[in-house]
Amino acid sequence: MSHDITPSGAIDWDRPGRRFYHVPFTLDDAWERVRVPLYIACALRPGTTVVAIGGTHGDEYEGPVGLKNLIGALDPGALVAGRLIVIPVLNVPAFRAARRGSPLDGRNMNRVFPGRADGTITERIARFVTDEVLARAHVVIDIHAAGGGFEIARCASFHDVPDRALFRACEETALLFGMPFVLVYTSGMGTGLLTEQAEATGKITIGGEFGYGASTDLREVRWAHHGVLNVLRRFGLLASPVEALTPPGLDRQRVVVATDIDRYVTAPIRGVSEPLVPLGAYVTAGTPVARLHDFDRIDEPGVTIHADLDGYVLVRRFRAQTEQGDVVMVIGQERTT
Ligand SMILES: [Zn+2]
């Protein structure tokens, strides 16, 4: 089955049924255009608008593949209310180059929000998302994977937003993905995140780390696809019941907090990193969690890094070659309510 893709022209955000678009953005210094894929499906009845985005970073694949599968398989006639907007690949130039940021202007899409109408190509795409997509949303899902250097325990995530009602709504929505962890994470990574823009305007906003190493993982693609379906069920877009997506044998999903970026463990020296505990393991303060080897000094044992608090190992260095200051470990503490 193939579908016509509307190449340009006005986007119909409201008509019942589904439409595929390529939204054109003219390059900064040429006539060619970047075409950002956009899918819109509207039910006959108004309701919640759910937005799902993949490929905010160009070397993360579970979001694009899971969301492409989602829009390919979803019967728009099954939507009973509301609207689904999907951008399977947001930073198209970065995606084509298999890079985190855009090769056209060097910008990281996830640091330029809310974007600029008169800015570079990445800033202009972000501005479109802010004004046309996020502004229409009630729920925003931005699916990521860890970059080329480290691996993160599979998690849906959200920021520690001050509004407690919004916090609880984000937590409940993040749990729908069925992933082993829900991470409440730091807002100290800089400014200009897509999710920060969404939550600042009161949207239920979910991020997540669905894989690592620029690969495409089996379970994780399914979480991206079926987790979003669960969100559609929860918010009344689909009538079917929420599906259990937790892995077999998992006793419970863990909501963990790692909001203090100053406690992210960084390498004191450059070297080759060796994990001493598995990702996702529970450790107590003082436990050796990673070692950095200096291969100029094979007579030395290396520098051992110890956990500085009790909690779950959420991040490990994945690419062994490690520079001083690289994050080698993040430990999250389970949230108790
Ligand atoms: Zn990312």
mmCIF file of C-alpha atoms and ligand atoms in Angstrom:
data_model
loop_
_atom_site.group_PDB
_atom_site.id
_atom_site.type_symbol
_atom_site.label_atom_id
_atom_site.label_comp_id
_atom_site.label_asym_id
_atom_site.label_seq_id
_atom_site.Cartn_x
_atom_site.Cartn_y
_atom_site.Cartn_z
ATOM 1 C CA MET A 1 0.000 0.000 0.000
ATOM 2 C CA SER A 2 1.371 3.388 -0.889
ATOM 3 C CA HIS A 3 0.085 6.829 -0.160
ATOM 4 C CA ASP A 4 0.397 10.088 -1.975
ATOM 5 C CA ILE A 5 2.547 12.563 -0.177
ATOM 6 C CA THR A 6 1.466 16.144 -0.432
ATOM 7 C CA PRO A 7 4.646 17.921 -1.523
ATOM 8 C CA SER A 8 3.847 21.402 -0.317
ATOM 9 C CA GLY A 9 0.992 23.782 0.126
ATOM 10 C CA ALA A 10 -1.274 24.288 3.086
ATOM 11 C CA ILE A 11 -1.322 21.633 5.771
ATOM 12 C CA ASP A 12 -4.798 20.533 6.761
ATOM 13 C CA TRP A 13 -4.557 19.950 10.489
ATOM 14 C CA ASP A 14 -8.239 19.371 11.152
ATOM 15 C CA ARG A 15 -10.074 17.404 8.465
ATOM 16 C CA PRO A 16 -11.049 13.867 9.529
ATOM 17 C CA GLY A 17 -8.917 11.138 7.966
ATOM 18 C CA ARG A 18 -5.189 10.874 7.517
ATOM 19 C CA ARG A 19 -2.672 12.730 5.419
ATOM 20 C CA PHE A 20 1.036 12.415 4.704
ATOM 21 C CA TYR A 21 3.037 15.539 4.047
ATOM 22 C CA HIS A 22 6.566 16.574 3.353
ATOM 23 C CA VAL A 23 6.986 20.016 4.836
ATOM 24 C CA PRO A 24 9.561 21.922 2.771
ATOM 25 C CA PHE A 25 12.267 24.129 4.264
ATOM 26 C CA THR A 26 14.529 25.986 1.862
ATOM 27 C CA LEU A 27 18.229 25.559 2.547
ATOM 28 C CA ASP A 28 20.167 28.497 3.900
ATOM 29 C CA ASP A 29 22.200 29.059 0.761
ATOM 30 C CA ALA A 30 20.625 27.102 -2.083
ATOM 31 C CA TRP A 31 17.342 26.461 -3.825
ATOM 32 C CA GLU A 32 17.070 22.881 -2.648
ATOM 33 C CA ARG A 33 14.761 22.021 0.162
ATOM 34 C CA VAL A 34 14.759 19.791 3.174
ATOM 35 C CA ARG A 35 11.462 17.906 3.299
ATOM 36 C CA VAL A 36 10.351 16.982 6.812
ATOM 37 C CA PRO A 37 7.846 14.093 6.921
ATOM 38 C CA LEU A 38 4.579 14.814 8.687
ATOM 39 C CA TYR A 39 1.582 12.563 9.331
ATOM 40 C CA ILE A 40 -1.767 13.826 10.549
ATOM 41 C CA ALA A 41 -4.754 11.659 11.428
ATOM 42 C CA CYS A 42 -7.954 13.191 12.758
ATOM 43 C CA ALA A 43 -10.997 11.434 14.137
ATOM 44 C CA LEU A 44 -14.504 12.677 13.442
ATOM 45 C CA ARG A 45 -14.882 13.706 17.074
ATOM 46 C CA PRO A 46 -12.582 16.327 18.614
ATOM 47 C CA GLY A 47 -10.421 15.301 21.545
ATOM 48 C CA THR A 48 -6.836 15.101 22.704
ATOM 49 C CA THR A 49 -4.021 15.853 20.276
ATOM 50 C CA VAL A 50 -1.047 13.524 20.696
ATOM 51 C CA VAL A 51 2.233 14.445 18.993
ATOM 52 C CA ALA A 52 4.990 11.859 18.526
ATOM 53 C CA ILE A 53 8.405 12.808 17.163
ATOM 54 C CA GLY A 54 11.463 10.747 16.265
ATOM 55 C CA GLY A 55 14.797 11.665 14.787
ATOM 56 C CA THR A 56 15.307 14.861 16.750
ATOM 57 C CA HIS A 57 18.866 13.547 16.749
ATOM 58 C CA GLY A 58 19.924 12.005 13.463
ATOM 59 C CA ASP A 59 21.724 8.914 14.761
ATOM 60 C CA GLU A 60 18.881 7.506 16.875
ATOM 61 C CA TYR A 61 16.686 4.969 15.097
ATOM 62 C CA GLU A 62 14.114 3.332 17.353
ATOM 63 C CA GLY A 63 11.880 6.423 17.203
ATOM 64 C CA PRO A 64 11.889 6.782 13.408
ATOM 65 C CA VAL A 65 11.368 3.041 12.813
ATOM 66 C CA GLY A 66 8.773 2.573 15.545
ATOM 67 C CA LEU A 67 6.807 5.641 14.471
ATOM 68 C CA LYS A 68 6.982 4.723 10.785
ATOM 69 C CA ASN A 69 5.603 1.306 11.707
ATOM 70 C CA LEU A 70 2.920 2.989 13.803
ATOM 71 C CA ILE A 71 1.588 5.248 11.059
ATOM 72 C CA GLY A 72 1.831 2.465 8.509
ATOM 73 C CA ALA A 73 -0.216 0.048 10.596
ATOM 74 C CA LEU A 74 -2.728 2.378 12.233
ATOM 75 C CA ASP A 75 -6.207 2.308 10.741
ATOM 76 C CA PRO A 76 -7.302 5.965 10.865
ATOM 77 C CA GLY A 77 -10.884 4.713 11.037
ATOM 78 C CA ALA A 78 -10.049 3.251 14.455
ATOM 79 C CA LEU A 79 -9.492 6.738 15.882
ATOM 80 C CA VAL A 80 -12.584 7.483 17.927
ATOM 81 C CA ALA A 81 -11.653 11.000 18.991
ATOM 82 C CA GLY A 82 -8.833 13.506 18.811
ATOM 83 C CA ARG A 83 -5.844 13.826 16.560
ATOM 84 C CA LEU A 84 -2.483 12.150 16.092
ATOM 85 C CA ILE A 85 0.433 14.092 14.625
ATOM 86 C CA VAL A 86 3.634 12.175 13.892
ATOM 87 C CA ILE A 87 6.996 13.417 12.658
ATOM 88 C CA PRO A 88 9.012 10.194 12.350
ATOM 89 C CA VAL A 89 12.194 12.057 11.432
ATOM 90 C CA LEU A 90 12.570 15.637 12.572
ATOM 91 C CA ASN A 91 16.166 16.539 11.816
ATOM 92 C CA VAL A 92 16.218 15.172 8.271
ATOM 93 C CA PRO A 93 19.700 16.441 7.293
ATOM 94 C CA ALA A 94 21.194 14.945 10.468
ATOM 95 C CA PHE A 95 19.335 11.675 9.848
ATOM 96 C CA ARG A 96 20.639 11.437 6.293
ATOM 97 C CA ALA A 97 24.151 12.009 7.584
ATOM 98 C CA ALA A 98 23.637 9.591 10.512
ATOM 99 C CA ARG A 99 24.803 12.337 12.848
ATOM 100 C CA ARG A 100 23.464 13.793 16.058
ATOM 101 C CA GLY A 101 23.292 17.312 14.645
ATOM 102 C CA SER A 102 22.731 18.810 11.237
ATOM 103 C CA PRO A 103 25.668 18.875 8.814
ATOM 104 C CA LEU A 104 24.091 21.937 7.161
ATOM 105 C CA ASP A 105 24.457 24.376 10.030
ATOM 106 C CA GLY A 106 26.157 22.319 12.751
ATOM 107 C CA ARG A 107 23.184 22.704 15.073
ATOM 108 C CA ASN A 108 21.753 20.186 17.529
ATOM 109 C CA MET A 109 17.980 20.275 17.018
ATOM 110 C CA ASN A 110 17.473 19.595 20.701
ATOM 111 C CA ARG A 111 19.236 22.803 21.742
ATOM 112 C CA VAL A 112 17.590 25.331 19.411
ATOM 113 C CA PHE A 113 13.995 25.364 20.644
ATOM 114 C CA PRO A 114 11.756 27.340 20.365
ATOM 115 C CA GLY A 115 13.622 28.045 17.126
ATOM 116 C CA ARG A 116 13.749 31.146 14.970
ATOM 117 C CA ALA A 117 11.716 31.999 11.889
ATOM 118 C CA ASP A 118 14.694 33.919 10.492
ATOM 119 C CA GLY A 119 17.319 31.478 11.730
ATOM 120 C CA THR A 120 19.329 28.664 10.178
ATOM 121 C CA ILE A 121 17.655 25.586 8.717
ATOM 122 C CA THR A 122 17.631 23.726 12.051
ATOM 123 C CA GLU A 123 16.246 26.774 13.870
ATOM 124 C CA ARG A 124 13.544 27.244 11.244
ATOM 125 C CA ILE A 125 12.419 23.605 11.465
ATOM 126 C CA ALA A 126 12.255 23.971 15.262
ATOM 127 C CA ARG A 127 10.186 27.143 14.914
ATOM 128 C CA PHE A 128 7.710 25.297 12.701
ATOM 129 C CA VAL A 129 7.431 22.555 15.329
ATOM 130 C CA THR A 130 6.889 25.096 18.116
ATOM 131 C CA ASP A 131 4.298 27.208 16.309
ATOM 132 C CA GLU A 132 2.433 24.607 14.283
ATOM 133 C CA VAL A 133 2.866 21.277 16.056
ATOM 134 C CA LEU A 134 3.515 21.777 19.771
ATOM 135 C CA ALA A 135 0.957 24.582 19.908
ATOM 136 C CA ARG A 136 -1.733 22.106 18.824
ATOM 137 C CA ALA A 137 -0.643 19.342 21.235
ATOM 138 C CA HIS A 138 -1.910 18.139 24.582
ATOM 139 C CA VAL A 139 0.611 15.301 24.830
ATOM 140 C CA VAL A 140 4.110 15.429 23.307
ATOM 141 C CA ILE A 141 6.358 12.375 22.938
ATOM 142 C CA ASP A 142 9.951 12.902 21.777
ATOM 143 C CA ILE A 143 11.624 9.529 21.291
ATOM 144 C CA HIS A 144 15.410 9.429 21.652
ATOM 145 C CA ALA A 145 18.167 6.888 22.037
ATOM 146 C CA ALA A 146 21.514 7.344 23.718
ATOM 147 C CA GLY A 147 24.179 8.698 21.420
ATOM 148 C CA GLY A 148 27.266 6.982 20.114
ATOM 149 C CA GLY A 149 29.257 7.252 23.329
ATOM 150 C CA PHE A 150 27.135 5.855 26.097
ATOM 151 C CA GLU A 151 24.254 3.515 26.813
ATOM 152 C CA ILE A 152 21.275 4.369 28.984
ATOM 153 C CA ALA A 153 19.000 1.900 30.739
ATOM 154 C CA ARG A 154 15.856 1.730 28.631
ATOM 155 C CA CYS A 155 13.507 4.346 29.921
ATOM 156 C CA ALA A 156 10.726 6.706 29.185
ATOM 157 C CA SER A 157 11.580 10.016 30.806
ATOM 158 C CA PHE A 158 10.326 13.394 31.810
ATOM 159 C CA HIS A 159 11.651 16.522 33.461
ATOM 160 C CA ASP A 160 11.121 17.326 37.095
ATOM 161 C CA VAL A 161 8.490 19.965 36.299
ATOM 162 C CA PRO A 162 7.422 22.162 39.225
ATOM 163 C CA ASP A 163 3.681 21.822 38.514
ATOM 164 C CA ARG A 164 2.765 18.710 40.544
ATOM 165 C CA ALA A 165 -0.354 17.899 38.536
ATOM 166 C CA LEU A 166 1.673 18.029 35.333
ATOM 167 C CA PHE A 167 4.400 15.938 37.017
ATOM 168 C CA ARG A 168 1.907 13.206 37.877
ATOM 169 C CA ALA A 169 0.383 13.275 34.394
ATOM 170 C CA CYS A 170 3.845 12.941 32.839
ATOM 171 C CA GLU A 171 4.725 10.069 35.185
ATOM 172 C CA GLU A 172 1.514 8.195 34.458
ATOM 173 C CA THR A 173 1.975 8.653 30.709
ATOM 174 C CA ALA A 174 5.641 7.598 30.798
ATOM 175 C CA LEU A 175 4.691 4.368 32.597
ATOM 176 C CA LEU A 176 2.424 3.418 29.657
ATOM 177 C CA PHE A 177 5.491 2.483 27.602
ATOM 178 C CA GLY A 178 6.144 -0.502 29.878
ATOM 179 C CA MET A 179 9.892 0.085 29.922
ATOM 180 C CA PRO A 180 11.953 -1.050 32.923
ATOM 181 C CA PHE A 181 12.698 2.503 34.066
ATOM 182 C CA VAL A 182 10.972 5.842 34.041
ATOM 183 C CA LEU A 183 13.637 8.487 34.470
ATOM 184 C CA VAL A 184 12.976 11.854 36.041
ATOM 185 C CA TYR A 185 15.925 13.741 34.664
ATOM 186 C CA THR A 186 17.857 16.921 34.954
ATOM 187 C CA SER A 187 16.965 20.234 33.423
ATOM 188 C CA GLY A 188 20.623 21.190 33.637
ATOM 189 C CA MET A 189 21.673 19.998 30.187
ATOM 190 C CA GLY A 190 21.386 23.412 28.644
ATOM 191 C CA THR A 191 18.494 25.188 27.059
ATOM 192 C CA GLY A 192 16.540 24.780 23.895
ATOM 193 C CA LEU A 193 15.240 21.239 24.359
ATOM 194 C CA LEU A 194 12.095 20.294 22.472
ATOM 195 C CA THR A 195 10.660 18.758 25.630
ATOM 196 C CA GLU A 196 11.380 21.893 27.679
ATOM 197 C CA GLN A 197 9.528 23.974 25.119
ATOM 198 C CA ALA A 198 6.545 21.624 25.286
ATOM 199 C CA GLU A 199 6.384 21.389 29.073
ATOM 200 C CA ALA A 200 6.837 25.150 29.469
ATOM 201 C CA THR A 201 3.530 25.519 27.681
ATOM 202 C CA GLY A 202 1.841 22.975 29.930
ATOM 203 C CA LYS A 203 1.882 19.933 27.664
ATOM 204 C CA ILE A 204 2.198 16.429 29.077
ATOM 205 C CA THR A 205 5.706 15.805 27.793
ATOM 206 C CA ILE A 206 7.550 12.519 27.532
ATOM 207 C CA GLY A 207 11.048 11.784 26.317
ATOM 208 C CA GLY A 208 12.893 8.531 26.483
ATOM 209 C CA GLU A 209 16.004 6.576 25.673
ATOM 210 C CA PHE A 210 14.990 3.644 23.498
ATOM 211 C CA GLY A 211 18.365 2.287 22.441
ATOM 212 C CA TYR A 212 21.997 3.188 21.935
ATOM 213 C CA GLY A 213 24.949 2.956 19.592
ATOM 214 C CA ALA A 214 23.054 3.999 16.442
ATOM 215 C CA SER A 215 21.484 0.545 16.218
ATOM 216 C CA THR A 216 17.868 -0.563 15.880
ATOM 217 C CA ASP A 217 16.795 -2.815 18.712
ATOM 218 C CA LEU A 218 13.921 -5.287 18.641
ATOM 219 C CA ARG A 219 12.177 -4.621 21.954
ATOM 220 C CA GLU A 220 12.863 -0.923 21.746
ATOM 221 C CA VAL A 221 11.248 -0.414 18.339
ATOM 222 C CA ARG A 222 8.214 -2.189 19.734
ATOM 223 C CA TRP A 223 8.184 0.093 22.778
ATOM 224 C CA ALA A 224 8.255 3.130 20.514
ATOM 225 C CA HIS A 225 5.391 1.839 18.377
ATOM 226 C CA HIS A 226 3.182 0.206 20.984
ATOM 227 C CA GLY A 227 3.983 2.667 23.758
ATOM 228 C CA VAL A 228 2.550 5.465 21.641
ATOM 229 C CA LEU A 229 -0.489 3.260 20.930
ATOM 230 C CA ASN A 230 -0.952 2.940 24.693
ATOM 231 C CA VAL A 231 -0.860 6.730 24.999
ATOM 232 C CA LEU A 232 -3.537 6.962 22.307
ATOM 233 C CA ARG A 233 -5.641 4.479 24.309
ATOM 234 C CA ARG A 234 -5.129 6.288 27.586
ATOM 235 C CA PHE A 235 -6.194 9.632 26.118
ATOM 236 C CA GLY A 236 -9.241 8.295 24.331
ATOM 237 C CA LEU A 237 -8.018 8.338 20.737
ATOM 238 C CA LEU A 238 -8.329 4.564 20.505
ATOM 239 C CA ALA A 239 -11.018 2.493 22.197
ATOM 240 C CA SER A 240 -8.882 -0.618 22.752
ATOM 241 C CA PRO A 241 -7.504 -1.339 26.249
ATOM 242 C CA VAL A 242 -3.952 -0.427 27.272
ATOM 243 C CA GLU A 243 -1.546 -3.255 26.425
ATOM 244 C CA ALA A 244 0.973 -4.616 28.962
ATOM 245 C CA LEU A 245 4.420 -3.870 27.527
ATOM 246 C CA THR A 246 6.703 -4.668 30.451
ATOM 247 C CA PRO A 247 9.306 -7.350 29.672
ATOM 248 C CA PRO A 248 8.625 -10.865 30.982
ATOM 249 C CA GLY A 249 10.095 -11.385 34.426
ATOM 250 C CA LEU A 250 10.289 -7.709 35.376
ATOM 251 C CA ASP A 251 8.889 -7.352 38.891
ATOM 252 C CA ARG A 252 7.968 -3.678 38.516
ATOM 253 C CA GLN A 253 8.745 -0.556 36.572
ATOM 254 C CA ARG A 254 11.042 1.715 38.529
ATOM 255 C CA VAL A 255 10.631 5.463 38.596
ATOM 256 C CA VAL A 256 14.137 6.787 39.207
ATOM 257 C CA VAL A 257 15.383 10.290 39.751
ATOM 258 C CA ALA A 258 18.653 11.676 38.421
ATOM 259 C CA THR A 259 18.000 15.375 38.387
ATOM 260 C CA ASP A 260 21.313 16.667 39.724
ATOM 261 C CA ILE A 261 23.715 16.881 36.785
ATOM 262 C CA ASP A 262 26.545 17.609 39.209
ATOM 263 C CA ARG A 263 26.218 14.030 40.438
ATOM 264 C CA TYR A 264 26.680 12.551 36.983
ATOM 265 C CA VAL A 265 29.994 10.724 37.275
ATOM 266 C CA THR A 266 32.604 11.944 34.802
ATOM 267 C CA ALA A 267 35.977 10.423 34.007
ATOM 268 C CA PRO A 268 38.831 11.856 36.110
ATOM 269 C CA ILE A 269 41.412 10.759 33.517
ATOM 270 C CA ARG A 270 41.323 9.705 29.891
ATOM 271 C CA GLY A 271 41.546 6.003 29.263
ATOM 272 C CA VAL A 272 39.625 2.878 28.427
ATOM 273 C CA SER A 273 36.532 2.387 30.524
ATOM 274 C CA GLU A 274 35.453 -0.939 31.956
ATOM 275 C CA PRO A 275 32.054 -1.370 33.603
ATOM 276 C CA LEU A 276 32.182 -3.299 36.876
ATOM 277 C CA VAL A 277 28.407 -3.662 37.312
ATOM 278 C CA PRO A 278 25.712 -4.295 34.706
ATOM 279 C CA LEU A 279 23.536 -1.484 33.428
ATOM 280 C CA GLY A 280 20.334 -1.323 35.432
ATOM 281 C CA ALA A 281 21.916 -2.951 38.509
ATOM 282 C CA TYR A 282 21.142 -1.686 41.998
ATOM 283 C CA VAL A 283 24.283 -0.542 43.827
ATOM 284 C CA THR A 284 25.023 0.937 47.219
ATOM 285 C CA ALA A 285 27.271 3.920 47.878
ATOM 286 C CA GLY A 286 30.926 2.903 47.752
ATOM 287 C CA THR A 287 30.410 0.046 45.280
ATOM 288 C CA PRO A 288 33.056 0.030 42.520
ATOM 289 C CA VAL A 289 31.042 0.701 39.368
ATOM 290 C CA ALA A 290 33.610 1.417 36.647
ATOM 291 C CA ARG A 291 37.340 1.438 36.062
ATOM 292 C CA LEU A 292 39.449 3.580 33.754
ATOM 293 C CA HIS A 293 42.549 1.906 32.391
ATOM 294 C CA ASP A 294 45.618 3.825 31.289
ATOM 295 C CA PHE A 295 47.345 1.572 28.783
ATOM 296 C CA ASP A 296 50.502 3.631 28.978
ATOM 297 C CA ARG A 297 50.734 2.216 32.490
ATOM 298 C CA ILE A 298 49.966 -1.505 32.356
ATOM 299 C CA ASP A 299 51.643 -1.823 35.759
ATOM 300 C CA GLU A 300 48.899 0.345 37.287
ATOM 301 C CA PRO A 301 45.450 -1.040 38.174
ATOM 302 C CA GLY A 302 43.663 1.997 36.759
ATOM 303 C CA VAL A 303 41.296 4.445 38.413
ATOM 304 C CA THR A 304 38.258 2.898 40.040
ATOM 305 C CA ILE A 305 35.045 4.899 40.201
ATOM 306 C CA HIS A 306 32.713 4.237 43.101
ATOM 307 C CA ALA A 307 29.020 4.886 43.401
ATOM 308 C CA ASP A 308 28.464 7.971 45.525
ATOM 309 C CA LEU A 309 24.909 7.029 46.455
ATOM 310 C CA ASP A 310 22.546 4.063 46.579
ATOM 311 C CA GLY A 311 20.579 3.551 43.410
ATOM 312 C CA TYR A 312 20.323 2.093 39.941
ATOM 313 C CA VAL A 313 23.066 2.314 37.345
ATOM 314 C CA LEU A 314 21.307 4.160 34.529
ATOM 315 C CA VAL A 315 24.156 5.137 32.231
ATOM 316 C CA ARG A 316 27.363 3.419 31.274
ATOM 317 C CA ARG A 317 30.137 4.456 28.962
ATOM 318 C CA PHE A 318 29.573 2.435 25.791
ATOM 319 C CA ARG A 319 32.441 3.464 23.557
ATOM 320 C CA ALA A 320 35.431 2.278 25.524
ATOM 321 C CA GLN A 321 37.822 5.114 24.644
ATOM 322 C CA THR A 322 37.022 7.756 27.231
ATOM 323 C CA GLU A 323 38.179 11.347 27.530
ATOM 324 C CA GLN A 324 38.598 13.151 30.817
ATOM 325 C CA GLY A 325 35.212 14.657 31.645
ATOM 326 C CA ASP A 326 33.116 12.158 29.693
ATOM 327 C CA VAL A 327 30.122 10.851 31.593
ATOM 328 C CA VAL A 328 30.912 7.281 32.638
ATOM 329 C CA MET A 329 28.079 6.573 35.034
ATOM 330 C CA VAL A 330 24.786 8.009 36.223
ATOM 331 C CA ILE A 331 23.079 6.555 39.270
ATOM 332 C CA GLY A 332 19.391 7.208 39.798
ATOM 333 C CA GLN A 333 17.491 6.832 43.022
ATOM 334 C CA GLU A 334 14.087 5.219 43.038
ATOM 335 C CA ARG A 335 11.360 7.725 43.668
ATOM 336 C CA THR A 336 9.298 7.049 46.725
ATOM 337 C CA THR A 337 5.962 8.755 47.023
HETATM 338 ZN ZN ZN B 1 18.649 12.130 21.264
#
